[in-house]
Short mmCIF file of C-alpha atoms and ligand atoms in Angstrom, two decimals:
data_model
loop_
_atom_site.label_atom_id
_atom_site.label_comp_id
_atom_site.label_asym_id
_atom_site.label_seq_id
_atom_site.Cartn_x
_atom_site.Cartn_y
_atom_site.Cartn_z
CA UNK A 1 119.32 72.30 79.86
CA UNK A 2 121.82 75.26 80.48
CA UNK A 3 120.49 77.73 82.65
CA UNK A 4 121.42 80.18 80.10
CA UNK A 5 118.90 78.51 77.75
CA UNK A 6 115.88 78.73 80.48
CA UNK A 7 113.07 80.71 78.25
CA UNK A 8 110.91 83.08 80.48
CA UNK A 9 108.12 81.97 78.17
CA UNK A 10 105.98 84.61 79.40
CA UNK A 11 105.78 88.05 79.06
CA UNK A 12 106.69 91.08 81.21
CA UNK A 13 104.29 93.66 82.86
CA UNK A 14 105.56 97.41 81.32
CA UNK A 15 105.66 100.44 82.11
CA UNK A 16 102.00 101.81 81.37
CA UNK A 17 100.14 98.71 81.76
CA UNK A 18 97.33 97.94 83.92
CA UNK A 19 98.62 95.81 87.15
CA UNK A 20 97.68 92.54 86.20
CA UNK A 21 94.98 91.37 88.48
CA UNK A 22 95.13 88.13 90.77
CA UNK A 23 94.14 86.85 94.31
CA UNK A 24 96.56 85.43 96.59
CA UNK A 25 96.94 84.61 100.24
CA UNK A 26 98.84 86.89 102.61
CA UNK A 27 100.04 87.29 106.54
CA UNK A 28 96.61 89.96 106.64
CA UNK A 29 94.26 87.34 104.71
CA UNK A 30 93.08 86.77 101.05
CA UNK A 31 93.50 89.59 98.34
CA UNK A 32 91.72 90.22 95.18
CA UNK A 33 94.49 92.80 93.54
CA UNK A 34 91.93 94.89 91.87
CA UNK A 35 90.09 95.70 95.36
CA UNK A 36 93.30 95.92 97.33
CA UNK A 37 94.00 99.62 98.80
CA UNK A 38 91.13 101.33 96.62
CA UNK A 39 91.98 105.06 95.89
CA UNK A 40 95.80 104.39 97.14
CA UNK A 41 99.05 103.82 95.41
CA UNK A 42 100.70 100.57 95.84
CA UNK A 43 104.30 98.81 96.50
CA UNK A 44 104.25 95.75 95.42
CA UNK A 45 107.59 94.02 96.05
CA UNK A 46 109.23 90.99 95.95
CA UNK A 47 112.46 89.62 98.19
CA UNK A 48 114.15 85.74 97.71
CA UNK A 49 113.10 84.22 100.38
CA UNK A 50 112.28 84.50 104.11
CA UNK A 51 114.98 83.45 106.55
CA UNK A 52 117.46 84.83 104.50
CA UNK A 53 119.88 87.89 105.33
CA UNK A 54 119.63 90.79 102.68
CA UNK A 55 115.73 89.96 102.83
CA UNK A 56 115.45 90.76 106.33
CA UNK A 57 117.35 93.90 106.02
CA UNK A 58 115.13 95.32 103.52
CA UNK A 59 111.72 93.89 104.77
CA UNK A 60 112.95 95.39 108.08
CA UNK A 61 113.67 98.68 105.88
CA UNK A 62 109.98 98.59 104.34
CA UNK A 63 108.30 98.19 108.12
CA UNK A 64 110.73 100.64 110.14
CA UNK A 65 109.88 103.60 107.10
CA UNK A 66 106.00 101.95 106.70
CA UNK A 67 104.77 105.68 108.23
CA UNK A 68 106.74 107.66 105.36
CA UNK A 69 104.65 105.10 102.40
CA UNK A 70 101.42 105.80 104.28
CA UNK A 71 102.01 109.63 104.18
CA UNK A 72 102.41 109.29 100.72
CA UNK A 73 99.23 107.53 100.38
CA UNK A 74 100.57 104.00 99.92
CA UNK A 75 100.21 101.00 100.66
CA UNK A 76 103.14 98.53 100.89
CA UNK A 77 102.59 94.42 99.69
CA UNK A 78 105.31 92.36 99.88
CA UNK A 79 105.40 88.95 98.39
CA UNK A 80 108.17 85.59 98.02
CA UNK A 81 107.34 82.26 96.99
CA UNK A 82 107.19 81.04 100.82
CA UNK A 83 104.38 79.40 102.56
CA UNK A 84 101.98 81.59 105.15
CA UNK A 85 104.01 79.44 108.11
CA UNK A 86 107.00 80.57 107.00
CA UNK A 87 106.34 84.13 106.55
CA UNK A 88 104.69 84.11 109.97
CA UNK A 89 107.30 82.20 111.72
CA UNK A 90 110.08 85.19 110.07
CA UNK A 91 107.65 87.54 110.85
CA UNK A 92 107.68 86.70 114.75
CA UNK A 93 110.91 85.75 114.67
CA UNK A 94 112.42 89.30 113.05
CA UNK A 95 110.06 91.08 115.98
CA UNK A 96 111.83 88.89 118.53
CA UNK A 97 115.21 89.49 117.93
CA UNK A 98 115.25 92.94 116.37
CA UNK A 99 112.14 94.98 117.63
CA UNK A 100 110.64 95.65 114.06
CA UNK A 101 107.19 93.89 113.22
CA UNK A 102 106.44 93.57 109.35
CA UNK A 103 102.88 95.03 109.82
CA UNK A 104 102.01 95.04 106.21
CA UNK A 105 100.69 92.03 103.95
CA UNK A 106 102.79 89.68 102.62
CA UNK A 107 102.24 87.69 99.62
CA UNK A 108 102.59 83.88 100.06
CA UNK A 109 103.27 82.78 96.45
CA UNK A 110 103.98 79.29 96.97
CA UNK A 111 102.78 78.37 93.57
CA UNK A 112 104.45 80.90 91.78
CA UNK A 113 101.36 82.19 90.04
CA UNK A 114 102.01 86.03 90.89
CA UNK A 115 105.56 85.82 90.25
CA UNK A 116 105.20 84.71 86.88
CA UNK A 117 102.57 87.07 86.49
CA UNK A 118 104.95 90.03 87.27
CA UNK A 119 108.16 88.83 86.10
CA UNK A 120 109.14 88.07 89.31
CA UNK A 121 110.87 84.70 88.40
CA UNK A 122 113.72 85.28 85.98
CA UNK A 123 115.04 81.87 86.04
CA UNK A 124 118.60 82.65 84.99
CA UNK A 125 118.89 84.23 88.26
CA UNK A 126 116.76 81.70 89.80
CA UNK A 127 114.13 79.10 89.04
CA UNK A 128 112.70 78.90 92.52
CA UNK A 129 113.14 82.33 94.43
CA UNK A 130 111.86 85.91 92.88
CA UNK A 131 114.35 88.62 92.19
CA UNK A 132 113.92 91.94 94.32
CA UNK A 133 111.02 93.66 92.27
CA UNK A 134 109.66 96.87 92.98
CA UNK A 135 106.37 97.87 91.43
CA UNK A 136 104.94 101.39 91.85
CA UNK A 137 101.24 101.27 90.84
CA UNK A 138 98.88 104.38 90.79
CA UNK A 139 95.10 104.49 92.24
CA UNK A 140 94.02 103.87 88.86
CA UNK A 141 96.24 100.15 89.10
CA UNK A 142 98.29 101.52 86.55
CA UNK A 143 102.37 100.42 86.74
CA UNK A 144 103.86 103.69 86.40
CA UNK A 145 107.75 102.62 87.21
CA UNK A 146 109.51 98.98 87.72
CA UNK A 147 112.77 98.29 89.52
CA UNK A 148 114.09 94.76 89.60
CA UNK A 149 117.48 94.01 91.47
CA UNK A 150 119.45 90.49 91.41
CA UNK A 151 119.61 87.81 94.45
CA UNK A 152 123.09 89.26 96.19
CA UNK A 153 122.31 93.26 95.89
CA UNK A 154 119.69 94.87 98.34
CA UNK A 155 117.68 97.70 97.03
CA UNK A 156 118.13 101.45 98.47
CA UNK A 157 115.19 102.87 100.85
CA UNK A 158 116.09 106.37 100.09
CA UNK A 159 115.43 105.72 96.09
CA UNK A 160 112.38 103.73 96.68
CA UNK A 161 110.83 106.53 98.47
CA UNK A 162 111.75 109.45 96.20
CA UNK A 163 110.85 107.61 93.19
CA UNK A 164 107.73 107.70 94.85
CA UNK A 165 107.20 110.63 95.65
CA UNK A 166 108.75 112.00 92.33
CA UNK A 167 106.19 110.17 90.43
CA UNK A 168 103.35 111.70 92.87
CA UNK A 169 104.73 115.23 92.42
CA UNK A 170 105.15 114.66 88.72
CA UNK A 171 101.54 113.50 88.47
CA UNK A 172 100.43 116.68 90.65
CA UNK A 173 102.03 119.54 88.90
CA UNK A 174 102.49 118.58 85.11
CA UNK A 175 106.55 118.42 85.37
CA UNK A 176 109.84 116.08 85.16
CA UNK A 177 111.66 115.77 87.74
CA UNK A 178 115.55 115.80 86.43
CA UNK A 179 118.87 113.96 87.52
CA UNK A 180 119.18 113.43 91.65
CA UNK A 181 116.15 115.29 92.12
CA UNK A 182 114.77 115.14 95.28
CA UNK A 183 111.64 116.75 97.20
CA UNK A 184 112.72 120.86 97.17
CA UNK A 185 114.56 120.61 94.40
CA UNK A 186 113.50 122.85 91.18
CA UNK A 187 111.49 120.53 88.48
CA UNK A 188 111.74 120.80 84.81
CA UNK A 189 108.53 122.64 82.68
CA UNK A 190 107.43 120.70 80.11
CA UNK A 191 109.26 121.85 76.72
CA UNK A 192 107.50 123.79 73.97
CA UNK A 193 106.14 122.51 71.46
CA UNK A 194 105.40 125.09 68.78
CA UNK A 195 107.23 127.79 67.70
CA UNK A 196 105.16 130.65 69.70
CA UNK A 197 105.36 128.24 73.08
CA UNK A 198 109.14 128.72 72.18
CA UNK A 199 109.27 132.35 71.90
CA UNK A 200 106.98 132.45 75.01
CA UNK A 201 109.04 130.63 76.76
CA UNK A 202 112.06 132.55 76.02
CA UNK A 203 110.71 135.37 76.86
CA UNK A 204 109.53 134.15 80.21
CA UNK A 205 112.42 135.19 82.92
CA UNK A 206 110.19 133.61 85.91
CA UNK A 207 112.02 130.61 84.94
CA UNK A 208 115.57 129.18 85.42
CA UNK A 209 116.82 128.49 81.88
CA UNK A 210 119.71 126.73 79.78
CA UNK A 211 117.41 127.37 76.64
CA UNK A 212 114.02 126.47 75.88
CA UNK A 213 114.12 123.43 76.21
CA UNK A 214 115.34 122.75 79.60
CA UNK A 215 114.04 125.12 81.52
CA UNK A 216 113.24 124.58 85.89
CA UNK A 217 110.82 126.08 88.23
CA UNK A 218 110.10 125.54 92.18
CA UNK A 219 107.11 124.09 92.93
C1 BEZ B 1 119.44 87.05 100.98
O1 BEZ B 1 118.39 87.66 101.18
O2 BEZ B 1 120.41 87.20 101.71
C2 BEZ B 1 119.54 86.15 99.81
C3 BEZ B 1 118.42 85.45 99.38
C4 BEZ B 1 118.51 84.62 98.30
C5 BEZ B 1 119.73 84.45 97.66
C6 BEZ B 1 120.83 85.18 98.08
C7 BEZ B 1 120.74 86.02 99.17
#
């Protein structure tokens, strides 16, 4: 068979959904999903393979900003479909030679189960290594926004961490946060949704307004 005939034959997590649930070995010990980081937000992401270079770089990315995630109340979980040996062995070996120790748990999902579960496997990119995944999930183990990147393109650091903390401040205040914004930055009001919001609104000059229906504030 092609590759470009390979079926996924199963479906995708969404936006919206609950995190499906699942236990699974990792470099801190077993998981059950559902219990993991009670009353936190989780990053749940997924690289190639260990031993490889783009992984390194970004694993090395998660550990070296692990303090700005846990200010934001979050916990990081990696995951590939390696063994625990190998993850340990990169583990030690990326502390060796670089200095940076991937003090978070990492998912070994030698049997693919979790992948699959997540749509982590997308076998016309590959039938034996995950793509790079990103999974923001909310206390409630609710995905609230998915980001999945091919084998040869490393994901950005920066973006992971205001997406983040856009959904957070989103979630906090009852806004939208518009194009490029980042933490500062004015956020956009809800729009109206009856004629007398309409006329309140444009009669409200506390606000920074196009019209009525785009309309920012600071938070
Ligand atoms: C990498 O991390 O460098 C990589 C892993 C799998 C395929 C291609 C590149």
């Amino acid at each position: 068979m092609e590759n470009s005939e390979i079926n996924v034959g199963h479906s995708m997590p969404r936006i919206g959904d609950n995190a499906p649930n699942f236990k699974a070995k990792t470099t801190k010990g077993a998981i059950q999903f559902s219990d993991f980081a009670p009353d936190k937000w989780v990053v749940l992401f997924s690289h190639p393979a260990d031993f490889t270079p783009v992984c390194t770089t970004e694993m090395s990315g998660f550990a070296i900003r692990k303090d700005e995630f846990t200010a934001l109340n979050t916990e990081l979980l990696g995951l590939s479909i390696d063994s625990i040996h190998s993850h340990l062995a990169w583990v030690n070996n990326v502390r060796e030679k670089t200095g940076v120790y991937f003090d978070f748990p990492i998912i070994a999902d030698i049997d693919m189960k979790v992948s699959k579960l997540y749509g982590m496997l997308q076998p016309n990119e590959s039938e034996t290594a995950a793509v790079r995944a990103v999974f923001f999930i909310d206390p409630k183990k609710k995905i609230r926004l998915i980001m999945y990147y091919p084998l040869n393109v490393g994901r950005n650091m920066d973006e992971i961490l205001r997406s983040l903390e856009a959904l957070q401040i989103s979630d906090e205040n009852g806004v939208a946060m518009p194009l490029d914004w980042k933490k500062g930055d004015k956020v956009i009001v809800p729009p109206p949704k009856t004629l007398d919001e309409m006329n309140d609104r444009m009669a409200d000059n506390s606000l920074e307004k196009v019209d009525f229906y785009l309309a920012k504030k600071s938070i």
